Every structure is written in structure tokens, then in C-alpha cells.
Amino acid sequence: MDEVQVTTRLQHHQLTNAQVWSADGQSLVYDLRPAQHLFTSKSVEKIQVETGEVTEIYRASQGAHVGVITAHPQINDRFVCIHGPESPDDEWQYDVHHRRGVILSSGGVETLDACDITPPFTLGALRGGSHVHMFSREGDRISFTYNDHVMRQRAIEKDQRNVAIALPHHPVTVLNKAPREHDGAYFCVVVSQTTGIPQPGSDQISRAFEEGWIGDSGYIKHSGQRQRWALAFIGETVSAAGHSVPEIFIVDLPEDFSAYQRAGDYPIEGTEYRLPAPPAGIKQRRLTFSEGRGVALQPRHWLRSSPDGSMIAFLMADINDVIQLWVISPNGGEPQQLTTGRHGVQSAFTWHPLGKALTFVLDNQVVIYDIHLGTTIPLTDRTSTAPCAEAVVWSPKGDKIAFMRDVGGFRQIFVVKTTELYWC
């Protein structure tokens, strides 16, 4: 099938790893960073795939930058992205612990996560920076990774990243605001548990990251009951030999909002000397025991669940040290290796909206892996340079896949249609 170049301007266009299609599948959203790790985009945009019409969704002001935009799965004109600090200075400039999420809707802007960095801290507020915000299937809950300013300032932790969620319709007001503190439209809590120095050979982790919602409606437990809300993430363990080993963990989340207000062993909002803690009853559970191989960190990818919640897909090296695609049940058990070729997977991946297949870059081509047939189908020609690794994203109807290539020194967005197959 022929790929089509969607963007043509002589500037960079950066897709996020998932949720880049509008709900109707007609437009793509992106920022204008020159590279994934350089947060210098001043605006976020959308482009109508068929016509090429570009619309600026939001432009930052006062020296701030924005990026990593994702689209609401059900509402066309609703988005969330990272927003850096306005009027940055030597004490507060863009960093992992100095950023926030913003909801963009019908021209309006509201801050997602409240920030309170001076004690006493506020329940439902965070104390640092949020990153890569992902809507749940309905779009009412949002997951993200989080870095804490208070602990960083006290040199207690350097990058003890955690996973957090934002719950809707419960705005948080920070009283007696100090500079850089602000209110938030959502109630936010950390749901992972990290340890500064994990015990070797234990299930303790130093970081939690690259999370993904489980299923469109959760998953079915061994008991036959449905767990409506759950998140999988990569947790960095330490092996008995003292080596860092990334493994997959899961947290089951309550449905009732009141459960998120009940503290467990430690305060949900954190203390001057302790990170914010998960509410009572939220306990992370380890899924993979990879015998030292660990989940692959390169290419960088995010855990992605099949729509029915039965499989969590991830990348890991096989016995020949080739990066392959694997899946594991949210109930645990042995991982299943899907791809088996001599060429390693080169990118992040996404699922077909009905769970029929996954798409990613392999051997410098955008491909589809058919779950039922166990075969890999190339969609684009093999090129001397591979498509960009950060994003290969299936459209909501399953009829198109978006990805990026570097063309003439600029990162451009491409689309390949799948309508000639049976995917849509």
C-alpha cells in the first residue's frame, strides 16, 4: 500500500506514541519539537489528513512551551498536553518536575493537575511535574508519569518517577498559594510505589514509567469478575546480582472516588520527606520475572493492552538478543512471544481498535502483526532509513496508520491506509 506524506512544511512535526487521531479519525494532532527529548514547541496543532488543512489548537505565552498532545477518544475537540512554566527563571525552568498537564477544549484551557509545593500539602494536588497524559477509553480518567519537586529540592531523590492518575469532576483548590503553585481541574493521586534503593532480588522498584490503561473496560480476573480499572507500567527492579532489570507491574484501581481519599500507610499528599503515596488498597503487583533480561527500554515504548484487556503487549529480547514483541495476561503467567524473526522491532506500537493486530516498524518498514494468523504483513516499502521509532498509531476505525519519517532534515507525518486489507 502507498504511504502518503501528510505534513509538508519545512519544520518538525512530532506525534505522541498513541491517541494522536481525533475521535472521528479525520485529523492528527502533534507538536513542533525538533526531537522527542527537546521540549521547545511553542504550539500544538492538528491537521486534516485528507485536505492538509492545519489548525493551531493552542499557543503558549510568557516563554512557556507545550507538547506531547493526545486526543480524547470520544470528543473531537478535546485534548491534553504538557505545559511548561511561564516566565521561566533560574529557580523554575522546564524540567521533569516543573511541568503540568492542560486540557484544551473548544478554545478553552484548564490546568489538569494542581500543584502545592509548600506544607501543609493538599489532598488531590501534586508537588511537581506530570508527563505524557493518556485518556482512558471513555476519556474521563487520565494517566501520566510524575516527578516530585519537593523531594528533588531536598536532594532526597533524583528521578524517582511514578505513575499517577487524574480523576474528573473533583477540582482541587490550593489555599495560601506560593509562587508556582496553582489549582487543578482534576483530583490527582500517585498509584505506584517506588523505593529510593530497592532491595536486590525483591519486587521493590526505583522508578515506574511507560504506563498504559488495561482494556477498553478493564480485564477479567481469574475469579471471573471484571476489574474495571487497571494500569500496567514498567518498574525498575534490582536483580539479586545488583543489576537494574525493568519488569512489568499492574495496579488495580477502585471505581468509587471516595476510595482515592483514604490514606494507606503514608499520606496520599506526601510529606516534606516522603513522596505522595497511593491511597489505601492500591497495591502494585509484579507480572514478569524475566530472569535478568528485562523489558526492553530501547526502542522506547509504552505498555499497550488489547482492547478486551486480555493481553498486555511489550518489547523484550529473545534468547538471541533480538527485540521481539511479547504479550502477557494482566493475571500474570508466562509471557507469549509473538514475533520471531531475525529483525528486531524498531519502534513503539499500537493495537488495532478491535484487537485484531498490532502495528510497528520492523526491518525499516511499517508492518502489521496479525494476532490470529501469527504473521507479519508489510505496509510500506523497505527504506534505507527506518521510520521514526516514537509513534506508529492506528486510527480509531482501523483504516489508517500514522507514523513519521525524517525528510530533508525535518520530521514529517505520513499515513498509510489499510483499507485494501480486512483491518477496517
GROMACS .gro file of C-alpha atoms in nm:
model
  424
    1MET     CA    1   0.000   0.000   0.000
    2ASP     CA    2   0.122   0.351  -0.077
    3GLU     CA    3   0.208   0.584   0.207
    4VAL     CA    4   0.104   0.948   0.186
    5GLN     CA    5   0.301   1.239   0.329
    6VAL     CA    6   0.054   1.446   0.533
    7THR     CA    7   0.272   1.736   0.653
    8THR     CA    8   0.495   1.924   0.410
    9ARG     CA    9   0.611   2.245   0.583
   10LEU     CA   10   0.985   2.281   0.642
   11GLN     CA   11   0.962   2.231   1.016
   12HIS     CA   12   0.941   1.937   1.254
   13HIS     CA   13   0.614   1.761   1.337
   14GLN     CA   14   0.614   1.529   1.640
   15LEU     CA   15   0.346   1.269   1.711
   16THR     CA   16   0.291   1.125   2.058
   17ASN     CA   17   0.310   0.746   2.090
   18ALA     CA   18  -0.071   0.694   2.099
   19GLN     CA   19  -0.404   0.883   2.090
   20VAL     CA   20  -0.292   1.116   1.810
   21TRP     CA   21  -0.608   1.071   1.599
   22SER     CA   22  -0.919   1.281   1.653
   23ALA     CA   23  -1.219   1.079   1.768
   24ASP     CA   24  -1.365   1.077   1.415
   25GLY     CA   25  -1.035   0.961   1.264
   26GLN     CA   26  -1.015   1.260   1.030
   27SER     CA   27  -0.732   1.462   1.191
   28LEU     CA   28  -0.395   1.412   1.359
   29VAL     CA   29  -0.256   1.616   1.648
   30TYR     CA   30   0.112   1.692   1.704
   31ASP     CA   31   0.362   1.945   1.837
   32LEU     CA   32   0.657   2.112   1.668
   33ARG     CA   33   0.953   1.982   1.868
   34PRO     CA   34   1.269   1.910   1.667
   35ALA     CA   35   1.317   1.585   1.865
   36GLN     CA   36   1.136   1.387   2.130
   37HIS     CA   37   1.369   1.498   2.410
   38LEU     CA   38   1.375   1.870   2.320
   39PHE     CA   39   1.075   2.047   2.470
   40THR     CA   40   1.082   2.365   2.261
   41SER     CA   41   0.749   2.369   2.076
   42LYS     CA   42   0.551   2.688   2.129
   43SER     CA   43   0.225   2.545   1.994
   44VAL     CA   44   0.024   2.230   1.930
   45GLU     CA   45  -0.169   2.175   1.607
   46LYS     CA   46  -0.395   1.941   1.418
   47ILE     CA   47  -0.402   1.858   1.050
   48GLN     CA   48  -0.695   1.726   0.849
   49VAL     CA   49  -0.550   1.417   0.681
   50GLU     CA   50  -0.743   1.433   0.353
   51THR     CA   51  -0.722   1.809   0.290
   52GLY     CA   52  -0.398   1.903   0.467
   53GLU     CA   53  -0.572   2.190   0.647
   54VAL     CA   54  -0.372   2.290   0.957
   55THR     CA   55  -0.536   2.437   1.268
   56GLU     CA   56  -0.347   2.573   1.565
   57ILE     CA   57  -0.509   2.428   1.876
   58TYR     CA   58  -0.313   2.628   2.134
   59ARG     CA   59  -0.012   2.860   2.155
   60ALA     CA   60   0.180   2.911   2.479
   61SER     CA   61   0.284   3.255   2.602
   62GLN     CA   62   0.523   3.416   2.851
   63GLY     CA   63   0.815   3.199   2.747
   64ALA     CA   64   0.636   2.868   2.807
   65HIS     CA   65   0.643   2.569   2.575
   66VAL     CA   66   0.389   2.293   2.508
   67GLY     CA   67   0.391   1.947   2.357
   68VAL     CA   68   0.315   1.574   2.374
   69ILE     CA   69  -0.051   1.629   2.283
   70THR     CA   70  -0.308   1.348   2.289
   71ALA     CA   71  -0.669   1.346   2.172
   72HIS     CA   72  -0.984   1.248   2.360
   73PRO     CA   73  -1.110   0.912   2.226
   74GLN     CA   74  -1.477   1.021   2.219
   75ILE     CA   75  -1.484   1.400   2.172
   76ASN     CA   76  -1.330   1.561   1.863
   77ASP     CA   77  -1.239   1.897   2.011
   78ARG     CA   78  -1.082   1.791   2.341
   79PHE     CA   79  -0.712   1.733   2.403
   80VAL     CA   80  -0.450   1.720   2.677
   81CYS     CA   81  -0.082   1.814   2.656
   82ILE     CA   82   0.222   1.906   2.864
   83HIS     CA   83   0.265   2.274   2.951
   84GLY     CA   84   0.597   2.414   3.069
   85PRO     CA   85   0.628   2.702   3.317
   86GLU     CA   86   0.551   3.060   3.218
   87SER     CA   87   0.824   3.318   3.278
   88PRO     CA   88   1.089   3.054   3.349
   89ASP     CA   89   1.384   3.166   3.561
   90ASP     CA   90   1.696   3.018   3.719
   91GLU     CA   91   1.495   2.861   4.002
   92TRP     CA   92   1.199   2.734   3.799
   93GLN     CA   93   1.251   2.639   3.436
   94TYR     CA   94   1.124   2.346   3.230
   95ASP     CA   95   1.227   2.014   3.382
   96VAL     CA   96   1.066   1.680   3.460
   97HIS     CA   97   0.946   1.816   3.794
   98HIS     CA   98   0.841   2.158   3.659
   99ARG     CA   99   0.557   2.093   3.414
  100ARG     CA  100   0.184   2.034   3.420
  101GLY     CA  101  -0.098   1.895   3.209
  102VAL     CA  102  -0.353   2.122   3.043
  103ILE     CA  103  -0.692   2.030   2.897
  104LEU     CA  104  -0.767   2.205   2.567
  105SER     CA  105  -1.133   2.213   2.467
  106SER     CA  106  -1.329   2.438   2.230
  107GLY     CA  107  -1.068   2.710   2.261
  108GLY     CA  108  -1.062   2.689   2.641
  109VAL     CA  109  -0.765   2.594   2.858
  110GLU     CA  110  -0.769   2.448   3.208
  111THR     CA  111  -0.490   2.307   3.420
  112LEU     CA  112  -0.524   1.936   3.487
  113ASP     CA  113  -0.311   1.880   3.799
  114ALA     CA  114  -0.297   2.116   4.094
  115CYS     CA  115   0.049   2.192   4.235
  116ASP     CA  116   0.123   2.254   4.604
  117ILE     CA  117   0.494   2.262   4.695
  118THR     CA  118   0.475   2.415   5.043
  119PRO     CA  119   0.343   2.233   5.351
  120PRO     CA  120   0.080   2.157   5.455
  121PHE     CA  121   0.023   1.980   5.125
  122THR     CA  122  -0.320   1.948   4.965
  123LEU     CA  123  -0.508   1.621   4.908
  124GLY     CA  124  -0.564   1.577   4.534
  125ALA     CA  125  -0.277   1.808   4.439
  126LEU     CA  126   0.070   1.701   4.331
  127ARG     CA  127   0.406   1.864   4.404
  128GLY     CA  128   0.589   1.853   4.074
  129GLY     CA  129   0.562   1.769   3.706
  130SER     CA  130   0.329   1.548   3.503
  131HIS     CA  131   0.416   1.396   3.165
  132VAL     CA  132   0.261   1.205   2.867
  133HIS     CA  133  -0.108   1.222   2.956
  134MET     CA  134  -0.327   0.937   2.826
  135PHE     CA  135  -0.706   0.931   2.834
  136SER     CA  136  -0.894   0.618   2.936
  137ARG     CA  137  -1.121   0.477   2.666
  138GLU     CA  138  -1.418   0.688   2.782
  139GLY     CA  139  -1.184   0.983   2.824
  140ASP     CA  140  -1.291   1.063   3.180
  141ARG     CA  141  -0.973   0.946   3.356
  142ILE     CA  142  -0.619   1.035   3.259
  143SER     CA  143  -0.293   0.857   3.340
  144PHE     CA  144   0.053   1.010   3.338
  145THR     CA  145   0.401   0.985   3.485
  146TYR     CA  146   0.505   1.216   3.766
  147ASN     CA  147   0.825   1.361   3.914
  148ASP     CA  148   0.827   1.531   4.253
  149HIS     CA  149   0.974   1.880   4.306
  150VAL     CA  150   0.976   1.867   4.687
  151MET     CA  151   1.194   1.557   4.708
  152ARG     CA  152   1.416   1.680   4.426
  153GLN     CA  153   1.467   2.011   4.604
  154ARG     CA  154   1.572   1.831   4.921
  155ALA     CA  155   1.806   1.607   4.720
  156ILE     CA  156   1.619   1.305   4.855
  157GLU     CA  157   1.554   1.167   4.507
  158LYS     CA  158   1.695   1.245   4.163
  159ASP     CA  159   1.449   1.077   3.924
  160GLN     CA  160   1.214   0.857   4.127
  161ARG     CA  161   0.945   0.871   3.862
  162ASN     CA  162   0.598   0.740   3.947
  163VAL     CA  163   0.266   0.673   3.774
  164ALA     CA  164  -0.035   0.886   3.867
  165ILE     CA  165  -0.394   0.935   3.756
  166ALA     CA  166  -0.633   1.228   3.730
  167LEU     CA  167  -0.998   1.179   3.828
  168PRO     CA  168  -1.265   1.409   3.680
  169HIS     CA  169  -1.522   1.646   3.827
  170HIS     CA  170  -1.333   1.698   4.151
  171PRO     CA  171  -1.137   2.022   4.112
  172VAL     CA  172  -0.865   2.093   4.367
  173THR     CA  173  -0.801   2.434   4.520
  174VAL     CA  174  -0.465   2.512   4.676
  175LEU     CA  175  -0.503   2.754   4.967
  176ASN     CA  176  -0.246   3.023   5.052
  177LYS     CA  177  -0.073   2.987   4.719
  178ALA     CA  178   0.301   3.044   4.698
  179PRO     CA  179   0.475   3.129   4.368
  180ARG     CA  180   0.448   2.842   4.113
  181GLU     CA  181   0.155   2.682   4.295
  182HIS     CA  182  -0.180   2.653   4.119
  183ASP     CA  183  -0.523   2.489   4.128
  184GLY     CA  184  -0.624   2.190   3.915
  185ALA     CA  185  -0.944   2.080   3.742
  186TYR     CA  186  -0.893   1.711   3.833
  187PHE     CA  187  -0.820   1.522   4.157
  188CYS     CA  188  -0.478   1.358   4.117
  189VAL     CA  189  -0.313   1.074   4.309
  190VAL     CA  190   0.004   0.869   4.269
  191VAL     CA  191  -0.080   0.500   4.222
  192SER     CA  192   0.267   0.339   4.208
  193GLN     CA  193   0.507   0.280   4.495
  194THR     CA  194   0.878   0.342   4.443
  195THR     CA  195   1.179   0.298   4.670
  196GLY     CA  196   1.497   0.504   4.656
  197ILE     CA  197   1.724   0.199   4.683
  198PRO     CA  198   1.535  -0.124   4.605
  199GLN     CA  199   1.641  -0.441   4.782
  200PRO     CA  200   1.821  -0.670   4.533
  201GLY     CA  201   1.607  -0.965   4.429
  202SER     CA  202   1.285  -0.807   4.560
  203ASP     CA  203   0.976  -0.664   4.390
  204GLN     CA  204   1.070  -0.311   4.502
  205ILE     CA  205   1.122  -0.062   4.219
  206SER     CA  206   1.314   0.264   4.189
  207ARG     CA  207   1.102   0.404   3.904
  208ALA     CA  208   0.759   0.347   3.747
  209PHE     CA  209   0.703   0.460   3.389
  210GLU     CA  210   0.562   0.393   3.037
  211GLU     CA  211   0.216   0.306   3.170
  212GLY     CA  212  -0.096   0.202   2.981
  213TRP     CA  213  -0.465   0.153   3.064
  214ILE     CA  214  -0.580  -0.210   3.067
  215GLY     CA  215  -0.859  -0.278   2.816
  216ASP     CA  216  -1.138  -0.052   2.700
  217SER     CA  217  -1.332  -0.172   3.006
  218GLY     CA  218  -1.064  -0.332   3.222
  219TYR     CA  219  -0.999  -0.707   3.233
  220ILE     CA  220  -1.146  -1.034   3.363
  221LYS     CA  221  -0.978  -1.177   3.673
  222HIS     CA  222  -0.918  -1.547   3.735
  223SER     CA  223  -1.229  -1.537   3.954
  224GLY     CA  224  -1.440  -1.435   3.655
  225GLN     CA  225  -1.504  -1.089   3.798
  226ARG     CA  226  -1.431  -0.781   3.591
  227GLN     CA  227  -1.167  -0.541   3.721
  228ARG     CA  228  -1.300  -0.221   3.568
  229TRP     CA  229  -0.994   0.000   3.609
  230ALA     CA  230  -0.627  -0.101   3.597
  231LEU     CA  231  -0.293   0.031   3.475
  232ALA     CA  232   0.019  -0.157   3.369
  233PHE     CA  233   0.361   0.005   3.387
  234ILE     CA  234   0.731  -0.074   3.371
  235GLY     CA  235   0.901  -0.085   3.710
  236GLU     CA  236   1.277  -0.080   3.751
  237THR     CA  237   1.381  -0.363   3.985
  238VAL     CA  238   1.727  -0.466   4.103
  239SER     CA  239   1.832  -0.826   4.046
  240ALA     CA  240   1.997  -1.040   4.313
  241ALA     CA  241   2.325  -0.968   4.134
  242GLY     CA  242   2.266  -0.595   4.167
  243HIS     CA  243   2.169  -0.516   3.808
  244SER     CA  244   1.880  -0.292   3.704
  245VAL     CA  245   1.603  -0.502   3.545
  246PRO     CA  246   1.284  -0.338   3.408
  247GLU     CA  247   0.978  -0.557   3.470
  248ILE     CA  248   0.602  -0.522   3.416
  249PHE     CA  249   0.373  -0.434   3.708
  250ILE     CA  250   0.000  -0.374   3.736
  251VAL     CA  251  -0.223  -0.180   3.975
  252ASP     CA  252  -0.594  -0.248   4.011
  253LEU     CA  253  -0.782   0.075   4.075
  254PRO     CA  254  -1.110   0.131   4.261
  255GLU     CA  255  -1.424   0.259   4.089
  256ASP     CA  256  -1.553   0.462   4.384
  257PHE     CA  257  -1.400   0.809   4.410
  258SER     CA  258  -1.412   0.802   4.792
  259ALA     CA  259  -1.154   0.522   4.791
  260TYR     CA  260  -0.896   0.762   4.650
  261GLN     CA  261  -0.932   0.984   4.956
  262ARG     CA  262  -0.847   0.715   5.212
  263ALA     CA  263  -0.481   0.708   5.310
  264GLY     CA  264  -0.289   0.384   5.339
  265ASP     CA  265   0.038   0.352   5.529
  266TYR     CA  266   0.151   0.702   5.430
  267PRO     CA  267  -0.018   1.033   5.340
  268ILE     CA  268  -0.162   1.046   4.989
  269GLU     CA  269  -0.045   1.406   4.951
  270GLY     CA  270   0.308   1.329   5.075
  271THR     CA  271   0.517   1.496   5.342
  272GLU     CA  272   0.827   1.715   5.344
  273TYR     CA  273   1.039   1.399   5.349
  274ARG     CA  274   0.824   1.145   5.168
  275LEU     CA  275   0.673   1.118   4.820
  276PRO     CA  276   0.295   1.117   4.775
  277ALA     CA  277   0.168   0.765   4.843
  278PRO     CA  278  -0.103   0.552   4.680
  279PRO     CA  279  -0.440   0.552   4.856
  280ALA     CA  280  -0.534   0.257   5.076
  281GLY     CA  281  -0.597  -0.065   4.886
  282ILE     CA  282  -0.395   0.024   4.577
  283LYS     CA  283  -0.110  -0.226   4.566
  284GLN     CA  284   0.114  -0.290   4.268
  285ARG     CA  285   0.163  -0.648   4.154
  286ARG     CA  286   0.455  -0.783   3.951
  287LEU     CA  287   0.369  -0.964   3.625
  288THR     CA  288   0.703  -1.051   3.461
  289PHE     CA  289   1.002  -1.237   3.604
  290SER     CA  290   1.236  -1.214   3.310
  291GLU     CA  291   1.541  -1.382   3.465
  292GLY     CA  292   1.757  -1.077   3.412
  293ARG     CA  293   1.662  -0.998   3.051
  294GLY     CA  294   1.415  -0.725   3.142
  295VAL     CA  295   1.163  -0.535   2.934
  296ALA     CA  296   1.341  -0.351   2.652
  297LEU     CA  297   1.394   0.020   2.713
  298GLN     CA  298   1.512   0.075   2.356
  299PRO     CA  299   1.331   0.127   2.136
  300ARG     CA  300   1.136   0.329   2.386
  301HIS     CA  301   0.778   0.205   2.406
  302TRP     CA  302   0.474   0.220   2.628
  303LEU     CA  303   0.283  -0.084   2.751
  304ARG     CA  304  -0.035  -0.120   2.549
  305SER     CA  305  -0.325  -0.351   2.630
  306SER     CA  306  -0.553  -0.524   2.381
  307PRO     CA  307  -0.899  -0.364   2.372
  308ASP     CA  308  -1.054  -0.661   2.556
  309GLY     CA  309  -0.791  -0.634   2.830
  310SER     CA  310  -0.668  -0.992   2.793
  311MET     CA  311  -0.315  -0.910   2.673
  312ILE     CA  312  -0.054  -0.650   2.760
  313ALA     CA  313   0.196  -0.606   2.478
  314PHE     CA  314   0.561  -0.517   2.538
  315LEU     CA  315   0.909  -0.549   2.389
  316MET     CA  316   1.178  -0.780   2.520
  317ALA     CA  317   1.485  -0.951   2.376
  318ASP     CA  318   1.462  -1.319   2.283
  319ILE     CA  319   1.732  -1.577   2.356
  320ASN     CA  320   1.926  -1.445   2.054
  321ASP     CA  321   1.916  -1.090   2.192
  322VAL     CA  322   1.672  -0.974   1.919
  323ILE     CA  323   1.399  -0.732   2.034
  324GLN     CA  324   1.068  -0.909   1.985
  325LEU     CA  325   0.702  -0.835   2.056
  326TRP     CA  326   0.556  -1.024   2.353
  327VAL     CA  327   0.224  -1.031   2.540
  328ILE     CA  328   0.127  -1.126   2.894
  329SER     CA  329  -0.207  -1.158   3.072
  330PRO     CA  330  -0.293  -0.896   3.337
  331ASN     CA  331  -0.349  -1.200   3.563
  332GLY     CA  332   0.017  -1.298   3.524
  333GLY     CA  333   0.161  -1.625   3.396
  334GLU     CA  334   0.419  -1.689   3.127
  335PRO     CA  335   0.470  -1.423   2.858
  336GLN     CA  336   0.398  -1.530   2.500
  337GLN     CA  337   0.645  -1.435   2.229
  338LEU     CA  338   0.472  -1.312   1.911
  339THR     CA  339   0.739  -1.207   1.660
  340THR     CA  340   1.026  -1.446   1.598
  341GLY     CA  341   1.228  -1.310   1.306
  342ARG     CA  342   1.594  -1.211   1.289
  343HIS     CA  343   1.498  -0.844   1.260
  344GLY     CA  344   1.416  -0.670   1.585
  345VAL     CA  345   1.114  -0.447   1.644
  346GLN     CA  346   1.230  -0.087   1.589
  347SER     CA  347   0.952   0.128   1.735
  348ALA     CA  348   0.668   0.179   1.976
  349PHE     CA  349   0.343   0.008   1.873
  350THR     CA  350  -0.036   0.031   1.895
  351TRP     CA  351  -0.327  -0.213   1.870
  352HIS     CA  352  -0.595  -0.232   1.606
  353PRO     CA  353  -0.914  -0.086   1.765
  354LEU     CA  354  -1.076  -0.432   1.763
  355GLY     CA  355  -0.764  -0.614   1.883
  356LYS     CA  356  -0.703  -0.793   1.552
  357ALA     CA  357  -0.339  -0.694   1.521
  358LEU     CA  358  -0.058  -0.460   1.623
  359THR     CA  359   0.142  -0.217   1.411
  360PHE     CA  360   0.507  -0.113   1.445
  361VAL     CA  361   0.832  -0.071   1.250
  362LEU     CA  362   1.026  -0.384   1.153
  363ASP     CA  363   1.315  -0.411   0.905
  364ASN     CA  364   1.271  -0.041   0.816
  365GLN     CA  365   0.903  -0.097   0.721
  366VAL     CA  366   0.572  -0.020   0.886
  367VAL     CA  367   0.415  -0.360   0.940
  368ILE     CA  368   0.104  -0.526   1.085
  369TYR     CA  369   0.131  -0.834   1.305
  370ASP     CA  370  -0.185  -1.044   1.267
  371ILE     CA  371  -0.270  -1.186   1.611
  372HIS     CA  372  -0.480  -1.475   1.478
  373LEU     CA  373  -0.258  -1.582   1.188
  374GLY     CA  374   0.072  -1.509   1.363
  375THR     CA  375   0.209  -1.342   1.050
  376THR     CA  376   0.369  -1.008   0.976
  377ILE     CA  377   0.237  -0.803   0.683
  378PRO     CA  378   0.447  -0.510   0.548
  379LEU     CA  379   0.254  -0.194   0.464
  380THR     CA  380   0.535   0.027   0.335
  381ASP     CA  381   0.842  -0.033   0.122
  382ARG     CA  382   1.169  -0.110   0.295
  383THR     CA  383   1.379   0.208   0.301
  384SER     CA  384   1.743   0.280   0.382
  385THR     CA  385   1.635   0.477   0.688
  386ALA     CA  386   1.365   0.344   0.918
  387PRO     CA  387   1.051   0.540   1.000
  388CYS     CA  388   1.081   0.722   1.333
  389ALA     CA  389   1.058   0.499   1.639
  390GLU     CA  390   0.838   0.712   1.865
  391ALA     CA  391   0.495   0.660   1.712
  392VAL     CA  392   0.313   0.414   1.484
  393VAL     CA  393  -0.053   0.476   1.561
  394TRP     CA  394  -0.364   0.302   1.432
  395SER     CA  395  -0.670   0.519   1.360
  396PRO     CA  396  -0.996   0.474   1.558
  397LYS     CA  397  -1.168   0.297   1.265
  398GLY     CA  398  -0.869   0.078   1.183
  399ASP     CA  399  -0.845   0.211   0.827
  400LYS     CA  400  -0.524   0.415   0.858
  401ILE     CA  401  -0.191   0.414   1.042
  402ALA     CA  402   0.007   0.731   1.116
  403PHE     CA  403   0.385   0.742   1.156
  404MET     CA  404   0.680   0.977   1.099
  405ARG     CA  405   0.983   0.996   0.874
  406ASP     CA  406   1.277   1.235   0.863
  407VAL     CA  407   1.260   1.405   0.523
  408GLY     CA  408   1.516   1.663   0.414
  409GLY     CA  409   1.617   1.735   0.771
  410PHE     CA  410   1.260   1.771   0.901
  411ARG     CA  411   1.034   1.525   1.077
  412GLN     CA  412   0.718   1.477   0.873
  413ILE     CA  413   0.395   1.285   0.933
  414PHE     CA  414   0.287   1.008   0.697
  415VAL     CA  415  -0.025   0.792   0.674
  416VAL     CA  416  -0.071   0.451   0.515
  417LYS     CA  417  -0.420   0.316   0.453
  418THR     CA  418  -0.518  -0.041   0.546
  419THR     CA  419  -0.849  -0.048   0.359
  420GLU     CA  420  -0.720  -0.291   0.098
  421LEU     CA  421  -0.684  -0.546   0.377
  422TYR     CA  422  -0.958  -0.655   0.617
  423TRP     CA  423  -0.849  -0.431   0.904
  424CYS     CA  424  -1.109  -0.157   0.885
   0.00000   0.00000   0.00000
